[in-house]
């Protein structure tokens, strides 16, 4: 990972050296500012403001992940949140910085499902934004996105249908949910337009590979920008998957597709 600090005073990057993953911050001139030297795996990081990073550090056993606030100028670090999963951590989702520079949206599975949380990086307070028996991400690189005005977060979820992903929005102040894109298929990787009035996203169906679509903030006026299906393919003859369940060793039914 590599990212410029807001306004460009520094660059942060993770790197591997002698079998160890560390994080370093440098000035654009190349002058080193700070680097980590721990046995932990320096994972996803996010610039909150020019002098503050939110860093996720996983243990070498990948059972504990620490979320820390870091001032690269002074080297001061502060633990804000801890994930402890003895059976192994899940994916490491990069935190999304709120425009106020003090909050961030995290994807955690404290309830056994991937849900969204708002972290106050000053106090460490964690506010639940979404919940339920569902996954509120589409895949490992499908990060929730905060609107430019900081009011809401758009994310992918299977809360409407286990075999699909739809776009929802959650209001940060009230945690109220609303569907944005509920068309059949899979909608992921939403991105806000700079003015916050539109969304671009990837959408696929049983008969179409992922394509780029846009819609307004409320999901109206959805239209395809780029097609993905090669000429000559008759979509009507493609095999249609079906959602099935496989009995697990503990008696639970495991959903899958065939």
Tab-separated table of N, CA and C in Angstrom, residues 55-209:
chain	number	residue	atom	x	y	z
A	55	UNK	N	-3.666	3.031	11.708
A	55	UNK	CA	-2.921	1.866	11.243
A	55	UNK	C	-3.480	0.594	11.873
A	56	UNK	N	-3.652	-0.457	11.059
A	56	UNK	CA	-4.058	-1.773	11.550
A	56	UNK	C	-2.833	-2.673	11.583
A	57	UNK	N	-2.567	-3.291	12.729
A	57	UNK	CA	-1.410	-4.165	12.890
A	57	UNK	C	-1.878	-5.535	13.346
A	58	UNK	N	-1.547	-6.552	12.574
A	58	UNK	CA	-1.933	-7.918	12.917
A	58	UNK	C	-0.746	-8.655	13.530
A	59	UNK	N	-1.026	-9.557	14.479
A	59	UNK	CA	0.024	-10.381	15.072
A	59	UNK	C	0.518	-11.381	14.038
A	60	UNK	N	1.715	-11.929	14.241
A	60	UNK	CA	2.272	-12.888	13.288
A	60	UNK	C	1.438	-14.158	13.241
A	61	UNK	N	0.687	-14.443	14.308
A	61	UNK	CA	-0.213	-15.600	14.303
A	61	UNK	C	-1.533	-15.280	13.624
A	62	UNK	N	-1.731	-14.017	13.284
A	62	UNK	CA	-2.932	-13.518	12.623
A	62	UNK	C	-4.194	-13.845	13.423
A	63	UNK	N	-4.096	-13.642	14.739
A	63	UNK	CA	-5.248	-13.836	15.616
A	63	UNK	C	-5.650	-12.543	16.329
A	64	UNK	N	-4.774	-11.548	16.317
A	64	UNK	CA	-5.047	-10.272	16.975
A	64	UNK	C	-4.700	-9.143	16.013
A	65	UNK	N	-5.574	-8.153	15.932
A	65	UNK	CA	-5.305	-6.970	15.119
A	65	UNK	C	-5.524	-5.722	15.975
A	66	UNK	N	-4.517	-4.865	16.014
A	66	UNK	CA	-4.592	-3.619	16.763
A	66	UNK	C	-4.814	-2.456	15.802
A	67	UNK	N	-5.735	-1.579	16.167
A	67	UNK	CA	-5.971	-0.347	15.409
A	67	UNK	C	-5.381	0.807	16.227
A	68	UNK	N	-4.382	1.474	15.653
A	68	UNK	CA	-3.662	2.499	16.381
A	68	UNK	C	-3.651	3.825	15.643
A	69	UNK	N	-3.719	4.911	16.414
A	69	UNK	CA	-3.538	6.251	15.866
A	69	UNK	C	-2.052	6.572	15.937
A	70	UNK	N	-1.491	7.076	14.856
A	70	UNK	CA	-0.061	7.343	14.777
A	70	UNK	C	0.203	8.762	14.307
A	71	UNK	N	1.068	9.462	15.049
A	71	UNK	CA	1.590	10.758	14.620
A	71	UNK	C	3.002	10.507	14.113
A	72	UNK	N	3.214	10.448	12.773
A	72	UNK	CA	4.542	10.112	12.254
A	72	UNK	C	5.608	11.154	12.555
A	73	UNK	N	5.214	12.368	12.843
A	73	UNK	CA	6.203	13.412	13.153
A	73	UNK	C	6.842	13.185	14.522
A	74	UNK	N	6.015	12.903	15.520
A	74	UNK	CA	6.527	12.678	16.871
A	74	UNK	C	6.770	11.208	17.179
A	75	UNK	N	6.150	10.330	16.380
A	75	UNK	CA	6.241	8.900	16.650
A	75	UNK	C	5.272	8.422	17.706
A	76	UNK	N	4.421	9.305	18.198
A	76	UNK	CA	3.452	8.929	19.229
A	76	UNK	C	2.405	7.973	18.663
A	77	UNK	N	2.104	6.904	19.399
A	77	UNK	CA	1.116	5.914	18.992
A	77	UNK	C	0.131	5.687	20.134
A	78	UNK	N	-1.131	5.386	19.759
A	78	UNK	CA	-2.156	5.135	20.776
A	78	UNK	C	-3.106	4.060	20.294
A	79	UNK	N	-3.276	3.021	21.113
A	79	UNK	CA	-4.189	1.935	20.773
A	79	UNK	C	-5.630	2.409	20.906
A	80	UNK	N	-6.421	2.203	19.835
A	80	UNK	CA	-7.814	2.638	19.831
A	80	UNK	C	-8.790	1.472	19.898
A	81	UNK	N	-8.439	0.369	19.250
A	81	UNK	CA	-9.371	-0.755	19.182
A	81	UNK	C	-8.589	-2.050	18.954
A	82	UNK	N	-9.132	-3.147	19.486
A	82	UNK	CA	-8.467	-4.444	19.390
A	82	UNK	C	-9.435	-5.495	18.871
A	83	UNK	N	-9.006	-6.226	17.842
A	83	UNK	CA	-9.735	-7.403	17.365
A	83	UNK	C	-9.001	-8.638	17.876
A	84	UNK	N	-9.712	-9.535	18.518
A	84	UNK	CA	-9.110	-10.744	19.075
A	84	UNK	C	-9.931	-11.942	18.623
A	85	UNK	N	-9.393	-12.706	17.673
A	85	UNK	CA	-10.092	-13.865	17.135
A	85	UNK	C	-9.153	-15.074	17.201
A	86	UNK	N	-9.251	-15.895	18.247
A	86	UNK	CA	-8.336	-17.033	18.429
A	86	UNK	C	-8.315	-18.002	17.255
A	87	UNK	N	-9.412	-18.108	16.517
A	87	UNK	CA	-9.469	-19.024	15.381
A	87	UNK	C	-8.909	-18.408	14.110
A	88	UNK	N	-8.470	-17.152	14.168
A	88	UNK	CA	-7.891	-16.509	12.988
A	88	UNK	C	-8.705	-15.317	12.530
A	89	UNK	N	-8.002	-14.221	12.221
A	89	UNK	CA	-8.664	-13.016	11.738
A	89	UNK	C	-9.193	-13.217	10.322
A	90	UNK	N	-10.198	-12.450	9.991
A	90	UNK	CA	-10.687	-12.441	8.621
A	90	UNK	C	-9.890	-11.445	7.792
A	91	UNK	N	-10.456	-11.024	6.706
A	91	UNK	CA	-9.794	-10.071	5.816
A	91	UNK	C	-9.509	-8.762	6.541
A	92	UNK	N	-8.462	-8.082	6.096
A	92	UNK	CA	-8.120	-6.794	6.676
A	92	UNK	C	-8.607	-5.669	5.789
A	93	UNK	N	-9.761	-5.106	6.116
A	93	UNK	CA	-10.337	-4.041	5.308
A	93	UNK	C	-9.728	-2.690	5.704
A	94	UNK	N	-9.384	-1.887	4.715
A	94	UNK	CA	-8.809	-0.578	4.985
A	94	UNK	C	-9.881	0.364	5.522
A	95	UNK	N	-9.559	1.056	6.607
A	95	UNK	CA	-10.497	2.018	7.185
A	95	UNK	C	-10.728	3.165	6.209
A	96	UNK	N	-11.935	3.732	6.260
A	96	UNK	CA	-12.286	4.858	5.402
A	96	UNK	C	-12.360	6.128	6.248
A	97	UNK	N	-11.520	7.115	5.911
A	97	UNK	CA	-11.451	8.337	6.709
A	97	UNK	C	-12.675	9.221	6.490
A	98	UNK	N	-13.227	9.729	7.580
A	98	UNK	CA	-14.325	10.688	7.504
A	98	UNK	C	-13.762	12.055	7.150
A	99	UNK	N	-14.514	12.877	6.423
A	99	UNK	CA	-14.006	14.212	6.053
A	99	UNK	C	-13.616	15.092	7.238
A	100	UNK	N	-14.142	14.805	8.442
A	100	UNK	CA	-13.799	15.650	9.590
A	100	UNK	C	-12.386	15.390	10.114
A	101	UNK	N	-11.737	14.317	9.624
A	101	UNK	CA	-10.372	14.024	10.031
A	101	UNK	C	-10.238	13.357	11.385
A	102	UNK	N	-11.341	13.077	12.067
A	102	UNK	CA	-11.319	12.500	13.407
A	102	UNK	C	-12.017	11.153	13.492
A	103	UNK	N	-12.826	10.827	12.516
A	103	UNK	CA	-13.560	9.567	12.538
A	103	UNK	C	-13.178	8.709	11.325
A	104	UNK	N	-13.466	7.426	11.447
A	104	UNK	CA	-13.205	6.497	10.345
A	104	UNK	C	-14.228	5.373	10.399
A	105	UNK	N	-14.577	4.855	9.236
A	105	UNK	CA	-15.493	3.720	9.149
A	105	UNK	C	-14.665	2.439	9.008
A	106	UNK	N	-14.914	1.487	9.907
A	106	UNK	CA	-14.225	0.196	9.890
A	106	UNK	C	-15.188	-0.904	9.503
A	107	UNK	N	-14.651	-1.968	8.903
A	107	UNK	CA	-15.422	-3.181	8.629
A	107	UNK	C	-14.904	-4.259	9.572
A	108	UNK	N	-15.754	-4.697	10.517
A	108	UNK	CA	-15.368	-5.662	11.537
A	108	UNK	C	-16.418	-6.765	11.616
A	109	UNK	N	-16.039	-7.894	12.202
A	109	UNK	CA	-17.023	-8.982	12.337
A	109	UNK	C	-17.163	-9.417	13.801
A	110	UNK	N	-17.386	-8.469	14.669
A	110	UNK	CA	-17.551	-8.761	16.092
A	110	UNK	C	-18.776	-9.627	16.363
A	111	UNK	N	-19.771	-9.555	15.494
A	111	UNK	CA	-20.992	-10.342	15.683
A	111	UNK	C	-20.986	-11.603	14.822
A	112	UNK	N	-19.854	-11.919	14.200
A	112	UNK	CA	-19.772	-13.086	13.335
A	112	UNK	C	-20.065	-12.781	11.884
A	113	UNK	N	-20.452	-11.538	11.598
A	113	UNK	CA	-20.742	-11.084	10.240
A	113	UNK	C	-20.001	-9.769	10.007
A	114	UNK	N	-19.645	-9.510	8.744
A	114	UNK	CA	-18.948	-8.261	8.431
A	114	UNK	C	-19.938	-7.097	8.453
A	115	UNK	N	-19.735	-6.173	9.392
A	115	UNK	CA	-20.603	-5.013	9.535
A	115	UNK	C	-19.768	-3.737	9.614
A	116	UNK	N	-20.445	-2.592	9.529
A	116	UNK	CA	-19.778	-1.293	9.513
A	116	UNK	C	-19.845	-0.637	10.895
A	117	UNK	N	-18.729	-0.002	11.267
A	117	UNK	CA	-18.641	0.686	12.549
A	117	UNK	C	-17.963	2.034	12.345
A	118	UNK	N	-18.347	3.005	13.169
A	118	UNK	CA	-17.726	4.323	13.133
A	118	UNK	C	-16.809	4.465	14.345
A	119	UNK	N	-15.513	4.679	14.083
A	119	UNK	CA	-14.530	4.796	15.152
A	119	UNK	C	-14.172	6.263	15.380
A	120	UNK	N	-14.283	6.709	16.624
A	120	UNK	CA	-13.821	8.031	17.016
A	120	UNK	C	-12.331	7.884	17.343
A	121	UNK	N	-11.456	8.444	16.518
A	121	UNK	CA	-10.022	8.246	16.699
A	121	UNK	C	-9.442	9.130	17.799
A	122	UNK	N	-10.282	9.927	18.450
A	122	UNK	CA	-9.831	10.711	19.597
A	122	UNK	C	-10.109	9.955	20.892
A	123	UNK	N	-11.298	9.379	21.003
A	123	UNK	CA	-11.694	8.694	22.234
A	123	UNK	C	-11.621	7.175	22.142
A	124	UNK	N	-11.628	6.625	20.913
A	124	UNK	CA	-11.668	5.182	20.742
A	124	UNK	C	-13.072	4.610	20.772
A	125	UNK	N	-14.081	5.468	20.904
A	125	UNK	CA	-15.472	4.988	20.940
A	125	UNK	C	-15.842	4.380	19.591
A	126	UNK	N	-16.501	3.213	19.647
A	126	UNK	CA	-16.908	2.503	18.444
A	126	UNK	C	-18.424	2.480	18.365
A	127	UNK	N	-18.971	3.068	17.306
A	127	UNK	CA	-20.430	3.134	17.108
A	127	UNK	C	-20.839	2.158	16.026
A	128	UNK	N	-21.827	1.312	16.315
A	128	UNK	CA	-22.329	0.355	15.325
A	128	UNK	C	-23.182	1.080	14.284
A	129	UNK	N	-22.862	0.884	13.017
A	129	UNK	CA	-23.646	1.483	11.939
A	129	UNK	C	-24.582	0.474	11.292
A	130	UNK	N	-24.135	-0.769	11.134
A	130	UNK	CA	-24.985	-1.806	10.541
A	130	UNK	C	-24.904	-3.064	11.390
A	131	UNK	N	-25.880	-3.923	11.231
A	131	UNK	CA	-25.902	-5.180	11.977
A	131	UNK	C	-26.857	-6.152	11.315
A	132	UNK	N	-27.036	-7.309	11.930
A	132	UNK	CA	-27.945	-8.297	11.374
A	132	UNK	C	-27.208	-9.532	10.899
A	133	UNK	N	-27.974	-10.494	10.402
A	133	UNK	CA	-27.418	-11.751	9.909
A	133	UNK	C	-27.163	-11.608	8.409
A	134	UNK	N	-26.112	-10.863	8.078
A	134	UNK	CA	-25.778	-10.615	6.677
A	134	UNK	C	-24.353	-10.099	6.600
A	135	UNK	N	-23.804	-10.059	5.389
A	135	UNK	CA	-22.471	-9.533	5.148
A	135	UNK	C	-22.602	-8.176	4.463
A	136	UNK	N	-21.965	-7.165	5.033
A	136	UNK	CA	-22.087	-5.815	4.486
A	136	UNK	C	-20.861	-5.387	3.692
A	137	UNK	N	-20.273	-6.352	2.987
A	137	UNK	CA	-19.234	-6.097	1.987
A	137	UNK	C	-19.463	-7.080	0.844
A	138	UNK	N	-18.907	-6.758	-0.332
A	138	UNK	CA	-19.054	-7.654	-1.469
A	138	UNK	C	-17.891	-8.596	-1.618
A	139	UNK	N	-16.669	-8.087	-1.380
A	139	UNK	CA	-15.459	-8.904	-1.436
A	139	UNK	C	-14.344	-8.134	-0.732
A	140	UNK	N	-13.142	-8.686	-0.722
A	140	UNK	CA	-12.050	-8.137	0.076
A	140	UNK	C	-11.712	-6.698	-0.266
A	141	UNK	N	-11.842	-6.316	-1.533
A	141	UNK	CA	-11.459	-4.969	-1.950
A	141	UNK	C	-12.673	-4.056	-2.174
A	142	UNK	N	-13.806	-4.487	-1.664
A	142	UNK	CA	-15.037	-3.714	-1.816
A	142	UNK	C	-15.250	-2.885	-0.553
A	143	UNK	N	-14.608	-1.725	-0.485
A	143	UNK	CA	-14.652	-0.911	0.719
A	143	UNK	C	-15.899	-0.020	0.740
A	144	UNK	N	-16.483	0.194	1.926
A	144	UNK	CA	-17.572	1.174	2.027
A	144	UNK	C	-17.020	2.556	1.724
A	145	UNK	N	-17.872	3.453	1.218
A	145	UNK	CA	-17.420	4.788	0.836
A	145	UNK	C	-18.260	5.852	1.531
A	146	UNK	N	-17.574	6.835	2.121
A	146	UNK	CA	-18.241	7.930	2.812
A	146	UNK	C	-18.484	9.066	1.832
A	147	UNK	N	-19.665	9.642	1.867
A	147	UNK	CA	-19.972	10.764	0.979
A	147	UNK	C	-19.114	11.968	1.345
A	148	UNK	N	-18.904	12.857	0.374
A	148	UNK	CA	-18.039	14.018	0.585
A	148	UNK	C	-18.538	14.918	1.706
A	149	UNK	N	-19.865	14.952	1.928
A	149	UNK	CA	-20.404	15.782	3.008
A	149	UNK	C	-20.380	15.069	4.357
A	150	UNK	N	-19.920	13.811	4.369
A	150	UNK	CA	-19.788	13.072	5.615
A	150	UNK	C	-21.079	12.577	6.223
A	151	UNK	N	-22.170	12.665	5.480
A	151	UNK	CA	-23.473	12.314	6.042
A	151	UNK	C	-23.771	10.821	6.007
A	152	UNK	N	-23.324	10.126	4.966
A	152	UNK	CA	-23.718	8.739	4.813
A	152	UNK	C	-22.607	7.899	4.209
A	153	UNK	N	-22.786	6.583	4.327
A	153	UNK	CA	-21.823	5.620	3.810
A	153	UNK	C	-22.562	4.676	2.875
A	154	UNK	N	-22.040	4.487	1.673
A	154	UNK	CA	-22.626	3.526	0.739
A	154	UNK	C	-21.803	2.238	0.817
A	155	UNK	N	-22.484	1.099	0.770
A	155	UNK	CA	-21.806	-0.187	0.921
A	155	UNK	C	-22.594	-1.283	0.222
A	156	UNK	N	-21.925	-2.407	-0.032
A	156	UNK	CA	-22.569	-3.561	-0.653
A	156	UNK	C	-23.016	-4.525	0.437
A	157	UNK	N	-24.158	-5.168	0.231
A	157	UNK	CA	-24.689	-6.073	1.246
A	157	UNK	C	-25.541	-7.163	0.611
A	158	UNK	N	-25.642	-8.298	1.290
A	158	UNK	CA	-26.535	-9.371	0.826
A	158	UNK	C	-27.776	-9.467	1.704
A	159	UNK	N	-28.124	-8.379	2.397
A	159	UNK	CA	-29.254	-8.418	3.328
A	159	UNK	C	-30.593	-8.593	2.612
A	160	UNK	N	-30.677	-8.326	1.313
A	160	UNK	CA	-31.921	-8.545	0.577
A	160	UNK	C	-31.997	-9.936	-0.034
A	161	UNK	N	-30.824	-10.507	-0.343
A	161	UNK	CA	-30.788	-11.809	-1.002
A	161	UNK	C	-29.407	-12.415	-0.766
A	162	UNK	N	-29.375	-13.623	-0.206
A	162	UNK	CA	-28.104	-14.241	0.153
A	162	UNK	C	-27.179	-14.428	-1.038
A	163	UNK	N	-27.739	-14.638	-2.218
A	163	UNK	CA	-26.920	-14.912	-3.392
A	163	UNK	C	-26.603	-13.686	-4.219
A	164	UNK	N	-26.950	-12.499	-3.749
A	164	UNK	CA	-26.702	-11.270	-4.513
A	164	UNK	C	-26.058	-10.219	-3.616
A	165	UNK	N	-25.586	-9.138	-4.233
A	165	UNK	CA	-25.098	-7.984	-3.499
A	165	UNK	C	-25.801	-6.740	-4.036
A	166	UNK	N	-26.356	-5.947	-3.125
A	166	UNK	CA	-27.013	-4.703	-3.496
A	166	UNK	C	-26.334	-3.546	-2.776
A	167	UNK	N	-26.539	-2.338	-3.284
A	167	UNK	CA	-25.968	-1.162	-2.642
A	167	UNK	C	-26.976	-0.555	-1.673
A	168	UNK	N	-26.509	-0.316	-0.457
A	168	UNK	CA	-27.296	0.345	0.574
A	168	UNK	C	-26.526	1.569	1.049
A	169	UNK	N	-27.223	2.438	1.741
A	169	UNK	CA	-26.601	3.584	2.378
A	169	UNK	C	-27.026	3.608	3.835
A	170	UNK	N	-26.090	4.011	4.713
A	170	UNK	CA	-26.418	4.175	6.124
A	170	UNK	C	-26.112	5.611	6.525
A	171	UNK	N	-27.070	6.237	7.207
A	171	UNK	CA	-26.897	7.597	7.702
A	171	UNK	C	-26.031	7.538	8.962
A	172	UNK	N	-24.924	8.268	8.970
A	172	UNK	CA	-23.990	8.184	10.086
A	172	UNK	C	-24.595	8.687	11.384
A	173	UNK	N	-25.394	9.723	11.340
A	173	UNK	CA	-25.961	10.300	12.561
A	173	UNK	C	-27.015	9.403	13.191
A	174	UNK	N	-27.872	8.806	12.365
A	174	UNK	CA	-29.002	8.042	12.895
A	174	UNK	C	-28.877	6.536	12.717
A	175	UNK	N	-27.915	6.083	11.893
A	175	UNK	CA	-27.746	4.673	11.546
A	175	UNK	C	-28.940	4.130	10.756
A	176	UNK	N	-29.748	5.030	10.167
A	176	UNK	CA	-30.879	4.605	9.333
A	176	UNK	C	-30.363	4.071	8.005
A	177	UNK	N	-30.923	2.940	7.578
A	177	UNK	CA	-30.522	2.302	6.328
A	177	UNK	C	-31.522	2.596	5.228
A	178	UNK	N	-31.019	2.669	4.000
A	178	UNK	CA	-31.908	2.785	2.847
A	178	UNK	C	-31.273	2.088	1.658
A	179	UNK	N	-32.082	1.380	0.847
A	179	UNK	CA	-31.538	0.764	-0.359
A	179	UNK	C	-31.254	1.819	-1.416
A	180	UNK	N	-30.157	1.652	-2.134
A	180	UNK	CA	-29.795	2.571	-3.212
A	180	UNK	C	-29.926	1.884	-4.569
A	181	UNK	N	-29.266	0.746	-4.723
A	181	UNK	CA	-29.369	-0.052	-5.953
A	181	UNK	C	-29.820	-1.448	-5.558
A	182	UNK	N	-31.039	-1.820	-5.939
A	182	UNK	CA	-31.583	-3.129	-5.570
A	182	UNK	C	-31.880	-3.991	-6.793
A	183	UNK	N	-31.294	-3.633	-7.935
A	183	UNK	CA	-31.489	-4.430	-9.150
A	183	UNK	C	-30.919	-5.825	-8.953
A	184	UNK	N	-31.568	-6.841	-9.554
A	184	UNK	CA	-31.108	-8.217	-9.427
A	184	UNK	C	-29.673	-8.332	-9.932
A	185	UNK	N	-28.868	-9.089	-9.197
A	185	UNK	CA	-27.474	-9.268	-9.577
A	185	UNK	C	-26.552	-8.856	-8.455
A	186	UNK	N	-25.356	-8.456	-8.830
A	186	UNK	CA	-24.342	-8.055	-7.862
A	186	UNK	C	-23.861	-6.647	-8.165
A	187	UNK	N	-24.000	-5.752	-7.201
A	187	UNK	CA	-23.534	-4.369	-7.331
A	187	UNK	C	-22.497	-4.117	-6.239
A	188	UNK	N	-21.280	-3.758	-6.635
A	188	UNK	CA	-20.186	-3.581	-5.691
A	188	UNK	C	-19.309	-2.398	-6.096
A	189	UNK	N	-18.327	-2.081	-5.230
A	189	UNK	CA	-17.286	-1.087	-5.498
A	189	UNK	C	-17.863	0.280	-5.896
A	190	UNK	N	-18.802	0.747	-5.119
A	190	UNK	CA	-19.407	2.057	-5.400
A	190	UNK	C	-18.413	3.182	-5.110
A	191	UNK	N	-18.469	4.229	-5.910
A	191	UNK	CA	-17.633	5.418	-5.732
A	191	UNK	C	-18.503	6.657	-5.904
A	192	UNK	N	-18.382	7.596	-4.960
A	192	UNK	CA	-19.118	8.847	-5.052
A	192	UNK	C	-18.485	9.768	-6.091
A	193	UNK	N	-19.318	10.536	-6.771
A	193	UNK	CA	-18.792	11.610	-7.615
A	193	UNK	C	-18.292	12.721	-6.690
A	194	UNK	N	-17.380	13.584	-7.154
A	194	UNK	CA	-16.840	14.635	-6.283
A	194	UNK	C	-17.903	15.533	-5.656
A	195	UNK	N	-19.005	15.769	-6.379
A	195	UNK	CA	-20.044	16.634	-5.819
A	195	UNK	C	-21.055	15.861	-4.973
A	196	UNK	N	-20.894	14.542	-4.867
A	196	UNK	CA	-21.771	13.739	-4.034
A	196	UNK	C	-23.155	13.507	-4.603
A	197	UNK	N	-23.378	13.858	-5.847
A	197	UNK	CA	-24.716	13.729	-6.431
A	197	UNK	C	-24.923	12.404	-7.160
A	198	UNK	N	-23.837	11.705	-7.482
A	198	UNK	CA	-23.953	10.465	-8.251
A	198	UNK	C	-23.029	9.386	-7.695
A	199	UNK	N	-23.315	8.160	-8.109
A	199	UNK	CA	-22.486	7.014	-7.765
A	199	UNK	C	-22.099	6.273	-9.037
A	200	UNK	N	-20.872	5.793	-9.080
A	200	UNK	CA	-20.444	4.854	-10.114
A	200	UNK	C	-20.205	3.524	-9.404
A	201	UNK	N	-20.516	2.419	-10.061
A	201	UNK	CA	-20.374	1.119	-9.403
A	201	UNK	C	-20.282	0.017	-10.455
A	202	UNK	N	-19.826	-1.160	-10.013
A	202	UNK	CA	-19.793	-2.337	-10.879
A	202	UNK	C	-21.064	-3.151	-10.655
A	203	UNK	N	-21.658	-3.578	-11.756
A	203	UNK	CA	-22.891	-4.369	-11.666
A	203	UNK	C	-22.795	-5.550	-12.619
A	204	UNK	N	-23.133	-6.726	-12.116
A	204	UNK	CA	-23.156	-7.932	-12.942
A	204	UNK	C	-24.439	-8.699	-12.658
A	205	UNK	N	-24.817	-9.567	-13.597
A	205	UNK	CA	-26.019	-10.381	-13.436
A	205	UNK	C	-25.687	-11.821	-13.803
A	206	UNK	N	-26.697	-12.680	-13.787
A	206	UNK	CA	-26.493	-14.072	-14.180
A	206	UNK	C	-26.025	-14.192	-15.620
A	207	UNK	N	-26.344	-13.190	-16.440
A	207	UNK	CA	-26.041	-13.272	-17.861
A	207	UNK	C	-25.041	-12.225	-18.335
A	208	UNK	N	-24.552	-11.391	-17.444
A	208	UNK	CA	-23.625	-10.344	-17.853
A	208	UNK	C	-22.449	-10.261	-16.886
A	209	UNK	N	-21.257	-10.148	-17.450
A	209	UNK	CA	-20.054	-9.947	-16.647
A	209	UNK	C	-20.106	-8.553	-16.015
